[in-house]
Coordinates of C-alpha atoms in Angstrom, one line a residue:
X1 CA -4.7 -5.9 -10.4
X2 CA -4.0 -5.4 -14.2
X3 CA -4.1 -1.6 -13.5
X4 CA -1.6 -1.9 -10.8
X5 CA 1.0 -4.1 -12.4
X6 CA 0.9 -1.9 -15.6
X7 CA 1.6 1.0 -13.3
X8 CA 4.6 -0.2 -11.9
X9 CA 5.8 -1.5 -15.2
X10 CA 5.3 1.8 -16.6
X11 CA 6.8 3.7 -13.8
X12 CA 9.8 1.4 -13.6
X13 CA 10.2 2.1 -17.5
X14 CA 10.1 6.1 -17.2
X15 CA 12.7 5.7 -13.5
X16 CA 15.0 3.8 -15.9
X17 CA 14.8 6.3 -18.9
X18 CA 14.5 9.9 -17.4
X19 CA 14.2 9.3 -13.8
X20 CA 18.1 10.3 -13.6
X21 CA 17.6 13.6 -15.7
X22 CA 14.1 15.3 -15.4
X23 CA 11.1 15.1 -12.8
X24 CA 7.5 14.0 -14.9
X25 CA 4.3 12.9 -14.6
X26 CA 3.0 10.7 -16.8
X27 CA -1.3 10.0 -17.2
X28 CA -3.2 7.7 -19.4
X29 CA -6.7 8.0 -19.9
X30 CA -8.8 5.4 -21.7
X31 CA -12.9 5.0 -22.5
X32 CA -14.5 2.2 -23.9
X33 CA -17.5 4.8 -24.6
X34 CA -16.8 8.3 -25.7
X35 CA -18.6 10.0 -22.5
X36 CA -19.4 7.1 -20.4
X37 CA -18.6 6.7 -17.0
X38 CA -16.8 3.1 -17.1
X39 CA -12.9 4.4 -18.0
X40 CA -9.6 3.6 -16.5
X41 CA -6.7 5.9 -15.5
X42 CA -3.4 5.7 -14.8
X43 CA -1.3 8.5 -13.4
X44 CA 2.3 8.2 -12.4
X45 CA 4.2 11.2 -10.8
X46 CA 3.6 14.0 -8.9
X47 CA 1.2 16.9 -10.6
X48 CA 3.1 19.1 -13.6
X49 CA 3.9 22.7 -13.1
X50 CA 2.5 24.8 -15.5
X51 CA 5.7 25.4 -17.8
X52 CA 6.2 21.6 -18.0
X53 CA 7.0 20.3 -21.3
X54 CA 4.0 18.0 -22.7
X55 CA 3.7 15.9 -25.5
X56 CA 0.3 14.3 -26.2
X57 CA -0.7 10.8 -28.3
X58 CA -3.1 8.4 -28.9
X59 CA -2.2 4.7 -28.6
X60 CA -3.9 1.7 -29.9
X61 CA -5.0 -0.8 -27.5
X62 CA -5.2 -5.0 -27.6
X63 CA -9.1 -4.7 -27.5
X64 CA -10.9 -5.6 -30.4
X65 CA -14.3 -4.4 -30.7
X66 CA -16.7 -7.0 -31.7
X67 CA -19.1 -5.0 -33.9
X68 CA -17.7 -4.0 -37.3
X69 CA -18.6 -0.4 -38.9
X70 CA -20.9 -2.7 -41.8
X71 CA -23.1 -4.3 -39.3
X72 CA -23.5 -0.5 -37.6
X73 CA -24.8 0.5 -41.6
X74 CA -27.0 -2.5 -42.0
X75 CA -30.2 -0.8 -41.0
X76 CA -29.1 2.2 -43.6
X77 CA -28.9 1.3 -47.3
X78 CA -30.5 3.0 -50.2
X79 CA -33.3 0.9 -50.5
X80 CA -34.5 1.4 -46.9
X81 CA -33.4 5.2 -46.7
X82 CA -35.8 5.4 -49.7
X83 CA -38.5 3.5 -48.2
X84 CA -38.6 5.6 -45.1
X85 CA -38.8 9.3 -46.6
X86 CA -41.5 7.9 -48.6
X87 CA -43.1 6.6 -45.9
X88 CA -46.4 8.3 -43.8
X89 CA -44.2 8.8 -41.2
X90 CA -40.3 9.3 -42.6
X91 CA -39.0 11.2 -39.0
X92 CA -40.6 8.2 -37.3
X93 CA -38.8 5.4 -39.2
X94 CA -35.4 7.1 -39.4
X95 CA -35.4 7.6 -36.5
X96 CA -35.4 4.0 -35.7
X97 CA -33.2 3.1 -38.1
X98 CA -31.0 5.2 -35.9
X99 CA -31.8 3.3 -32.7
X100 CA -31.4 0.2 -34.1
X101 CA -27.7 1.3 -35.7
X102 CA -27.1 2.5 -31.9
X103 CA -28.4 -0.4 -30.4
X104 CA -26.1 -2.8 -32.4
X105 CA -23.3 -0.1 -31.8
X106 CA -24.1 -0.8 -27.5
X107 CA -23.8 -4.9 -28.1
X108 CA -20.9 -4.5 -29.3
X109 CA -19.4 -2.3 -27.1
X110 CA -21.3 -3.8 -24.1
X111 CA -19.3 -7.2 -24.8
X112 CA -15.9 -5.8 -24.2
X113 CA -17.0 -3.7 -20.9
X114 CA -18.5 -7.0 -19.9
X115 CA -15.2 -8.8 -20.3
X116 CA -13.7 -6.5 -18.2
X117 CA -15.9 -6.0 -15.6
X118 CA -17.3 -9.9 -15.1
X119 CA -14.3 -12.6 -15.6
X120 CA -16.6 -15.1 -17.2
X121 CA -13.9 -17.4 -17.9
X122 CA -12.0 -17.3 -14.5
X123 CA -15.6 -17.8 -12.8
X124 CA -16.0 -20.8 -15.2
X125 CA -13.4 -22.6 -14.5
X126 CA -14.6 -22.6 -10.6
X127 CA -17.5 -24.7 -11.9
X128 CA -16.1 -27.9 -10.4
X129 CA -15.5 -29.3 -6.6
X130 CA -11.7 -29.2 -7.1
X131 CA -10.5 -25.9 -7.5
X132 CA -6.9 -25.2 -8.1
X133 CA -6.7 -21.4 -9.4
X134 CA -4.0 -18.6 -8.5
X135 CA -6.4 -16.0 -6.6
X136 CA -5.1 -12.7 -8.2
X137 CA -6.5 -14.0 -11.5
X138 CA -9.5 -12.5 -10.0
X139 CA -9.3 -8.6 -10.3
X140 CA -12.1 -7.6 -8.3
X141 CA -12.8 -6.8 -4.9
X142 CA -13.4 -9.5 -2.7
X143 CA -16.5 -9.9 -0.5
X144 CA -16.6 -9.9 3.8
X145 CA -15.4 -13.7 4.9
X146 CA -18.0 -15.7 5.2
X147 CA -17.6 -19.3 7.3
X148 CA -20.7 -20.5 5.7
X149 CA -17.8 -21.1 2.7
X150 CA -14.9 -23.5 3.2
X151 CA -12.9 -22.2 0.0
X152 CA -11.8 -18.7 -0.1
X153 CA -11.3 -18.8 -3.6
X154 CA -15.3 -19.0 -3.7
X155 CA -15.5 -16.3 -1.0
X156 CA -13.7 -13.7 -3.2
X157 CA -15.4 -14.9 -6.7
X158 CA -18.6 -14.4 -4.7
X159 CA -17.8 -10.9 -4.0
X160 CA -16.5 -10.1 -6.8
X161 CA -19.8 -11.3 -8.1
X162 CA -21.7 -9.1 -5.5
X163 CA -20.2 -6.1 -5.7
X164 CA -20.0 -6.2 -9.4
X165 CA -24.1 -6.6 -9.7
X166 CA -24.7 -4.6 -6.5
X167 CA -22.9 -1.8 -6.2
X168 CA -21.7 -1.1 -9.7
X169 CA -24.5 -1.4 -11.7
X170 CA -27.4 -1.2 -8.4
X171 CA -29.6 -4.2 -9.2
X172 CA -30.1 -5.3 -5.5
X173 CA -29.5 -9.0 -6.8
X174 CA -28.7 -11.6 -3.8
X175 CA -26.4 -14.6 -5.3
X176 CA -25.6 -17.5 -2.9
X177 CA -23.8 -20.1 -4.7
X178 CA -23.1 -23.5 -3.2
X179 CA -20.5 -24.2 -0.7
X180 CA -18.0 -25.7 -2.8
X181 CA -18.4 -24.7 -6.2
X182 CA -19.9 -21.5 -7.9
X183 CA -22.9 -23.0 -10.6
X184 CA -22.4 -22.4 -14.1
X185 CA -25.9 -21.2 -13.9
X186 CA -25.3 -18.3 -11.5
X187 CA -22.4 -17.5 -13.4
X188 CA -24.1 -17.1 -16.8
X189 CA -27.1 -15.5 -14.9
X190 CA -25.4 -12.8 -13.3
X191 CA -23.0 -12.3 -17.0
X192 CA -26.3 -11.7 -18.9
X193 CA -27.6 -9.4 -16.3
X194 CA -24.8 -7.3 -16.9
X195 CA -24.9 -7.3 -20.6
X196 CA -28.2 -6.3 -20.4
X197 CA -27.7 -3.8 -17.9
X198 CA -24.3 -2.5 -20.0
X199 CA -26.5 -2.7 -23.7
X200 CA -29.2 -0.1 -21.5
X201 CA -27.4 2.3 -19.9
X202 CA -24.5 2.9 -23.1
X203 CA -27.5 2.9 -25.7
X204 CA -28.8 5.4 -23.5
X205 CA -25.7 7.5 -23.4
X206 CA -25.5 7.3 -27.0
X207 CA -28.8 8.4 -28.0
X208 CA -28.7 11.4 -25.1
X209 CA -24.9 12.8 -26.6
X210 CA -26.0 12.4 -29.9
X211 CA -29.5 13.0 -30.0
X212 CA -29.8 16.8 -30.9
X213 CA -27.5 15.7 -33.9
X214 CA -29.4 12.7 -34.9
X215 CA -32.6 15.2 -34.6
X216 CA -31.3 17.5 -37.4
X217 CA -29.9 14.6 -39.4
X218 CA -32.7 13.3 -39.7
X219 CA -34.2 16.3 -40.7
X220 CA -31.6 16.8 -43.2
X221 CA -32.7 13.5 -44.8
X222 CA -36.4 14.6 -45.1
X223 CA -35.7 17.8 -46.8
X224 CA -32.8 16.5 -49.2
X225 CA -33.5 16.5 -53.0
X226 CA -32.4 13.1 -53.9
X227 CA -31.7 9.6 -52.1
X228 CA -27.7 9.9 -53.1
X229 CA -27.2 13.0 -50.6
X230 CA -29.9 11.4 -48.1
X231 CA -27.3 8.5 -47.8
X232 CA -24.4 10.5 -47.5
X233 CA -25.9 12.6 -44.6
X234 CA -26.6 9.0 -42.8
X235 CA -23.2 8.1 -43.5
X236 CA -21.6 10.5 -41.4
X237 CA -24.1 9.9 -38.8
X238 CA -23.8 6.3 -38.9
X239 CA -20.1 7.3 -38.4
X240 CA -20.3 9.6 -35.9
X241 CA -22.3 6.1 -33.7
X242 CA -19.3 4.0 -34.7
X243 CA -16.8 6.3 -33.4
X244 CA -18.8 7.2 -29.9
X245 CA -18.8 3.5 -29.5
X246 CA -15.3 2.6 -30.5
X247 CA -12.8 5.2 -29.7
X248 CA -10.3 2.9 -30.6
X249 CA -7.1 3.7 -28.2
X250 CA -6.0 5.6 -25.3
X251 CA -5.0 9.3 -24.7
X252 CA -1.5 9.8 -22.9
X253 CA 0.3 12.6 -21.4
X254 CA 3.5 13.2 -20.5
X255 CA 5.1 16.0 -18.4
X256 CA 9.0 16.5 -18.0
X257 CA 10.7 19.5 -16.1

């Protein structure tokens, strides 16, 4: 729904402003994760010839990730960068440091793919026997009717529910709520399962796209001559997590001829 209304605000925008003078195509492409498959795109326009004219940016977005860069460093400092070269196993225990950074980088980005996936706070306000909600606050794809459910604003909450465990993230999860209300219960149950499920799967992607570089980093560390350059090499490591995580904005493109 968000998607849709931001299209035709954007396309009503470039019909007003160069509609009159030029033909275009306009495309926006954002990821949460550098790499991951979650991502939204919006394209407006018929497809560009090849001599279009093009101009490129990157815009900020009104998503605030919820993990600083500090807390991504907080398993690196001197003291523990020391502590693991000298350690019987240094490879071993950077290396976790590393996972542990990552895994702190995935919470954080988890959250905000979690928000925008599961509407915890629309679902929560359903928690009660009278419910008095405008529908299309509820941006996900409504489930098969179901008699068995006298409000349809339950019906669609649980589909949205459904469909959200089940066929995005394949957990084979059954939720039956009750008749009238949706549980707070169910509701936090099935928010945590996707955290947890989110936390997984971009950890994972994290560690995969930037494993052969964490592999020689770590290397690097081992073999450095002193703990000043060890931290340095962590540093752009460490910075290399936060921006994988946390690309911070949007790409947009657009075409005129």
């Amino acid at each position: 729904m968000q998607r849709l209304e931001s299209e035709k605000t954007i396309e009503a925008h470039l019909e007003r402003t160069l509609g009159q003078r030029y033909n275009y195509r306009f495309e926006a492409h954002w990821q949460p994760v550098i790499g991951y498959t979650v991502q939204s795109d919006i394209m407006i326009g018929e497809k560009a010839p090849e001599n279009a004219v093009k101009q490129k940016a990157r815009i900020s977005l009104p998503i605030t990730y919820t993990v600083t860069k500090e807390e991504i460093y907080v398993p690196f400092n001197q003291s523990s960068i020391y502590a693991a070269v000298n350690s019987p196993e240094p490879e071993r225990e950077l290396h976790e440091m590393f996972n542990n950074s990552i895994e702190i980088a995935s919470v954080g980005c988890a959250e905000i793919i979690t928000e925008i996936v599961f509407p915890y706070d629309y679902l929560e306000s359903l928690n009660s026997t009278e419910i008095s909600v405008n529908s299309e606050q509820l941006a996900c794809i409504a489930g098969p009717d179901d008699p068995n459910y006298s409000s349809p604003v339950v019906q669609s909450a649980l589909g949205c529910m459904n469909y959200t465990v089940n066929d995005i993230y394949g957990m084979n999860i059954t939720l039956n709520p009750e008749e009238q209300n949706i549980s707070l219960d169910i509701v936090d149950t099935v928010q945590t399962l996707i955290m947890d499920r989110n936390v997984e799967i971009i950890s994972g992607h994290i560690k995969n796209s930037l494993g052969d570089d964490i592999n020689q980093t770590v290397e690097l560390i081992c073999n450095a001559p002193d703990n000043r350059t060890r931290y340095q090499l962590a540093d752009e490591q460490l910075g290399e997590i936060y921006r994988t995580a946390n690309p911070a904005g949007a790409d947009i493109v657009l075409m005129l001829w």
